[in-house]
Amino acid sequence: MKFAVIGGTGLIGSKVVKILNEAGHEAVPHSLSTGVDVLTGQGVDEALAGADVVVNLTNSPTFDEASPAFFQTSMDNLLSAAGRSGAGHFVILSIIGVDQVPTDYYRAKTLQEDLLKAGPVPYSIVRAAQFMEFVGDILSWTADDETVRLPRTPLQPVAAADVAATVADIAAGAPLNGVLDLAGPDVYPLDELGRITLAANGDSRSVTTDDGGGMFAAVPGDVLTAKNGARIAPTRYTDWLKK
């Protein structure tokens, strides 16, 4: 099959392209660097021409109140082009519990899902837990020279390689016309995850438990962890840290 992978040069996209091509498919990466602009629509029709499957892995450049406009415009352009091209499957990557978190970015990702569901193409949504690769960034949001303030929000981090493998697997199959949740094998309170990460990196800063600290303070309960029916990826965070 032929796959148009929008955002195909990024962390997940580049891995998805590699996996699909190694499996004998034709997966073509598209991004701003290849002349495809999902906001203006430039190059979108050409990118999707002849594609059996569209995989959209683009992301908003900000996590604030501007993010809904990015997903509205980009999805409008991509879904219209997919409808014209005759693609039979449209895949996006989203976030576990996305529709239960009251922040601008999570609302924007929920909007993206809703646009896909209402669109003209059979679809699949992969909702992944927080990437292991982003834990360091999460710690940096509430850090100073001596401490990192983190809430006890439960997370179930998943490796980017496992996310890419799942996206490629779902993209190569029949449309789900639904959602698949994906998470790593272990659940950690975020403050504990911070302590494990700092220790593994030889970082002498301490973690202070602060249930009002950072973006994840707004997350209710355990909504960012896997529920029944989720796919559990194999890579453990403590093993990933050793790589």
CSV table of C-alpha atoms in Angstrom, one decimal:
chain,number,residue,atom,x,y,z
A,1,MET,CA,0.0,0.0,0.0
A,2,LYS,CA,1.0,3.6,-0.4
A,3,PHE,CA,1.1,5.8,2.8
A,4,ALA,CA,1.2,9.6,3.0
A,5,VAL,CA,2.8,10.3,6.4
A,6,ILE,CA,2.2,13.9,7.2
A,7,GLY,CA,4.7,15.0,9.8
A,8,GLY,CA,6.8,12.1,8.6
A,9,THR,CA,10.2,13.6,9.5
A,10,GLY,CA,9.5,14.0,13.2
A,11,LEU,CA,10.1,11.8,16.2
A,12,ILE,CA,7.3,9.4,15.5
A,13,GLY,CA,6.8,10.0,11.8
A,14,SER,CA,10.3,9.1,10.8
A,15,LYS,CA,10.0,5.8,12.7
A,16,VAL,CA,6.6,5.0,11.1
A,17,VAL,CA,8.0,5.7,7.6
A,18,LYS,CA,10.9,3.4,8.3
A,19,ILE,CA,8.7,0.5,9.7
A,20,LEU,CA,6.2,0.7,6.8
A,21,ASN,CA,8.9,0.8,4.1
A,22,GLU,CA,10.8,-2.1,5.7
A,23,ALA,CA,7.5,-4.1,5.6
A,24,GLY,CA,7.4,-3.6,1.8
A,25,HIS,CA,4.9,-0.7,1.6
A,26,GLU,CA,5.5,2.7,0.0
A,27,ALA,CA,5.5,5.3,2.8
A,28,VAL,CA,6.4,8.8,1.9
A,29,PRO,CA,7.2,11.4,4.5
A,30,HIS,CA,5.7,14.9,4.1
A,31,SER,CA,6.3,18.0,6.2
A,32,LEU,CA,7.1,21.7,5.9
A,33,SER,CA,10.6,20.8,4.9
A,34,THR,CA,9.3,18.8,1.9
A,35,GLY,CA,7.0,21.6,0.8
A,36,VAL,CA,3.7,20.5,2.5
A,37,ASP,CA,2.0,23.2,4.6
A,38,VAL,CA,-1.1,21.9,6.4
A,39,LEU,CA,-2.2,25.4,7.4
A,40,THR,CA,-2.1,27.0,4.0
A,41,GLY,CA,-2.8,23.8,2.1
A,42,GLN,CA,0.2,24.2,-0.1
A,43,GLY,CA,1.4,20.8,-1.4
A,44,VAL,CA,-1.4,18.9,0.4
A,45,ASP,CA,-3.2,17.6,-2.6
A,46,GLU,CA,0.0,16.5,-4.2
A,47,ALA,CA,1.1,14.7,-1.0
A,48,LEU,CA,-2.1,12.7,-0.7
A,49,ALA,CA,-2.4,11.9,-4.4
A,50,GLY,CA,-2.6,8.1,-4.9
A,51,ALA,CA,-2.3,7.4,-1.2
A,52,ASP,CA,-4.3,4.5,0.2
A,53,VAL,CA,-3.7,5.6,3.8
A,54,VAL,CA,-3.1,9.1,5.3
A,55,VAL,CA,-1.2,9.2,8.6
A,56,ASN,CA,-1.3,12.6,10.2
A,57,LEU,CA,1.4,13.1,12.9
A,58,THR,CA,1.6,16.9,12.7
A,59,ASN,CA,1.3,18.8,16.0
A,60,SER,CA,0.5,22.3,17.1
A,61,PRO,CA,3.6,24.5,17.6
A,62,THR,CA,2.1,25.7,20.9
A,63,PHE,CA,0.1,24.1,23.8
A,64,ASP,CA,-2.0,27.3,24.5
A,65,GLU,CA,-5.2,28.8,23.3
A,66,ALA,CA,-3.8,29.0,19.8
A,67,SER,CA,-3.7,25.2,19.4
A,68,PRO,CA,-7.4,24.6,18.5
A,69,ALA,CA,-7.0,26.9,15.4
A,70,PHE,CA,-4.0,24.8,14.2
A,71,PHE,CA,-5.9,21.5,14.4
A,72,GLN,CA,-9.1,23.0,12.9
A,73,THR,CA,-7.3,24.4,9.9
A,74,SER,CA,-4.9,21.5,9.4
A,75,MET,CA,-7.6,18.8,9.6
A,76,ASP,CA,-9.9,20.8,7.3
A,77,ASN,CA,-7.2,20.9,4.7
A,78,LEU,CA,-6.1,17.3,5.1
A,79,LEU,CA,-9.6,15.8,5.3
A,80,SER,CA,-10.7,17.7,2.2
A,81,ALA,CA,-7.7,16.5,0.3
A,82,ALA,CA,-8.2,12.9,1.5
A,83,GLY,CA,-11.7,13.0,0.3
A,84,ARG,CA,-10.6,14.2,-3.1
A,85,SER,CA,-7.8,11.7,-3.4
A,86,GLY,CA,-10.0,8.7,-2.5
A,87,ALA,CA,-7.9,7.5,0.5
A,88,GLY,CA,-9.5,4.7,2.3
A,89,HIS,CA,-8.0,5.2,5.8
A,90,PHE,CA,-7.0,8.2,7.9
A,91,VAL,CA,-4.9,7.7,11.0
A,92,ILE,CA,-4.1,10.3,13.8
A,93,LEU,CA,-2.1,10.0,17.0
A,94,SER,CA,-3.8,11.4,20.1
A,95,ILE,CA,-3.5,11.2,23.9
A,96,ILE,CA,-5.0,8.8,26.4
A,97,GLY,CA,-7.7,10.5,28.4
A,98,VAL,CA,-7.6,13.5,26.1
A,99,ASP,CA,-11.3,14.3,26.3
A,100,GLN,CA,-11.2,14.4,30.2
A,101,VAL,CA,-8.5,17.0,30.7
A,102,PRO,CA,-9.5,20.7,31.0
A,103,THR,CA,-6.5,22.4,29.3
A,104,ASP,CA,-6.3,24.3,26.0
A,105,TYR,CA,-4.1,21.7,24.3
A,106,TYR,CA,-6.1,18.7,25.3
A,107,ARG,CA,-9.3,20.4,24.2
A,108,ALA,CA,-7.6,21.1,20.8
A,109,LYS,CA,-6.6,17.4,20.4
A,110,THR,CA,-10.2,16.4,21.2
A,111,LEU,CA,-11.3,18.8,18.5
A,112,GLN,CA,-8.9,17.0,16.1
A,113,GLU,CA,-10.5,13.7,17.0
A,114,ASP,CA,-14.0,15.0,16.5
A,115,LEU,CA,-13.2,16.5,13.1
A,116,LEU,CA,-11.7,13.1,12.0
A,117,LYS,CA,-14.8,11.2,13.2
A,118,ALA,CA,-17.1,13.6,11.3
A,119,GLY,CA,-14.9,13.5,8.2
A,120,PRO,CA,-15.3,11.7,4.8
A,121,VAL,CA,-12.7,9.0,5.3
A,122,PRO,CA,-12.8,5.8,7.4
A,123,TYR,CA,-10.4,6.4,10.4
A,124,SER,CA,-8.4,5.1,13.3
A,125,ILE,CA,-7.2,7.0,16.4
A,126,VAL,CA,-4.3,5.8,18.4
A,127,ARG,CA,-4.3,7.5,21.8
A,128,ALA,CA,-0.9,7.1,23.4
A,129,ALA,CA,0.2,7.7,27.0
A,130,GLN,CA,3.0,10.3,27.7
A,131,PHE,CA,6.1,9.6,25.8
A,132,MET,CA,9.2,8.5,27.8
A,133,GLU,CA,11.2,10.9,25.6
A,134,PHE,CA,9.2,13.9,27.0
A,135,VAL,CA,9.6,13.2,30.8
A,136,GLY,CA,12.6,15.4,30.9
A,137,ASP,CA,10.6,18.3,29.4
A,138,ILE,CA,7.8,17.7,31.9
A,139,LEU,CA,10.3,18.0,34.8
A,140,SER,CA,11.8,21.2,33.3
A,141,TRP,CA,8.4,23.1,33.5
A,142,THR,CA,8.5,23.4,37.3
A,143,ALA,CA,12.2,23.1,38.0
A,144,ASP,CA,14.8,25.5,39.4
A,145,ASP,CA,18.4,24.9,40.4
A,146,GLU,CA,17.6,22.8,43.5
A,147,THR,CA,14.1,21.3,43.2
A,148,VAL,CA,11.5,20.0,40.8
A,149,ARG,CA,7.9,20.5,41.8
A,150,LEU,CA,5.6,17.7,40.6
A,151,PRO,CA,2.1,16.5,41.3
A,152,ARG,CA,1.2,12.9,42.1
A,153,THR,CA,-0.7,12.5,38.8
A,154,PRO,CA,-0.5,8.8,37.6
A,155,LEU,CA,1.2,8.4,34.3
A,156,GLN,CA,2.0,5.3,32.3
A,157,PRO,CA,4.8,6.3,30.0
A,158,VAL,CA,5.4,4.7,26.6
A,159,ALA,CA,8.5,4.6,24.4
A,160,ALA,CA,8.3,6.5,21.1
A,161,ALA,CA,9.5,3.4,19.3
A,162,ASP,CA,6.5,1.4,20.7
A,163,VAL,CA,4.2,4.3,19.6
A,164,ALA,CA,5.6,4.2,16.1
A,165,ALA,CA,5.2,0.5,15.8
A,166,THR,CA,1.6,0.6,16.9
A,167,VAL,CA,0.8,3.5,14.6
A,168,ALA,CA,2.3,1.6,11.7
A,169,ASP,CA,0.4,-1.6,12.6
A,170,ILE,CA,-2.9,0.2,12.8
A,171,ALA,CA,-2.3,2.2,9.6
A,172,ALA,CA,-1.6,-1.0,7.7
A,173,GLY,CA,-4.8,-2.7,8.9
A,174,ALA,CA,-8.5,-2.1,8.4
A,175,PRO,CA,-9.8,1.2,9.8
A,176,LEU,CA,-10.9,0.9,13.4
A,177,ASN,CA,-13.5,3.7,13.0
A,178,GLY,CA,-12.7,4.0,16.7
A,179,VAL,CA,-9.9,4.5,19.2
A,180,LEU,CA,-7.1,2.3,20.4
A,181,ASP,CA,-5.4,3.3,23.7
A,182,LEU,CA,-1.6,2.6,24.1
A,183,ALA,CA,0.5,2.7,27.2
A,184,GLY,CA,3.7,1.4,28.7
A,185,PRO,CA,3.7,-1.5,31.2
A,186,ASP,CA,4.1,0.5,34.4
A,187,VAL,CA,2.1,3.2,36.2
A,188,TYR,CA,4.0,5.9,38.2
A,189,PRO,CA,2.9,8.9,40.2
A,190,LEU,CA,4.6,11.8,38.4
A,191,ASP,CA,6.6,12.8,41.4
A,192,GLU,CA,8.0,9.3,41.7
A,193,LEU,CA,8.7,9.3,38.0
A,194,GLY,CA,10.7,12.5,38.5
A,195,ARG,CA,12.8,11.0,41.3
A,196,ILE,CA,13.5,7.9,39.2
A,197,THR,CA,14.5,10.1,36.2
A,198,LEU,CA,16.8,12.4,38.2
A,199,ALA,CA,18.5,9.5,39.9
A,200,ALA,CA,19.1,7.7,36.7
A,201,ASN,CA,20.6,10.9,35.2
A,202,GLY,CA,22.9,11.6,38.1
A,203,ASP,CA,20.9,14.8,38.8
A,204,SER,CA,21.2,15.9,42.5
A,205,ARG,CA,18.1,18.0,42.5
A,206,SER,CA,15.2,16.9,44.7
A,207,VAL,CA,11.6,16.4,43.8
A,208,THR,CA,9.0,18.2,45.9
A,209,THR,CA,5.5,16.8,45.7
A,210,ASP,CA,3.2,19.7,44.7
A,211,ASP,CA,-0.3,18.7,43.5
A,212,GLY,CA,-0.7,22.2,42.1
A,213,GLY,CA,2.6,22.1,40.1
A,214,GLY,CA,2.7,22.2,36.3
A,215,MET,CA,0.2,21.3,33.6
A,216,PHE,CA,-0.5,17.8,34.9
A,217,ALA,CA,-1.9,19.3,38.1
A,218,ALA,CA,-5.1,19.9,36.1
A,219,VAL,CA,-5.5,16.2,35.3
A,220,PRO,CA,-8.3,14.5,37.3
A,221,GLY,CA,-7.6,11.1,38.8
A,222,ASP,CA,-6.0,8.4,36.7
A,223,VAL,CA,-7.4,9.4,33.3
A,224,LEU,CA,-4.0,9.3,31.7
A,225,THR,CA,-3.5,5.6,32.4
A,226,ALA,CA,-4.6,2.6,30.4
A,227,LYS,CA,-8.1,1.1,30.9
A,228,ASN,CA,-9.6,-2.2,29.8
A,229,GLY,CA,-8.9,-2.9,26.1
A,230,ALA,CA,-5.8,-0.8,25.9
A,231,ARG,CA,-2.7,-2.2,24.2
A,232,ILE,CA,0.3,-2.4,26.5
A,233,ALA,CA,3.7,-1.8,25.0
A,234,PRO,CA,6.7,-3.9,26.0
A,235,THR,CA,9.3,-1.2,26.9
A,236,ARG,CA,9.7,-0.4,30.6
A,237,TYR,CA,10.7,3.1,31.7
A,238,THR,CA,13.6,1.9,33.9
A,239,ASP,CA,15.0,-0.2,30.9
A,240,TRP,CA,14.5,2.8,28.5
A,241,LEU,CA,16.5,5.0,30.9
A,242,LYS,CA,19.5,2.7,30.6
A,243,LYS,CA,19.7,3.0,26.8
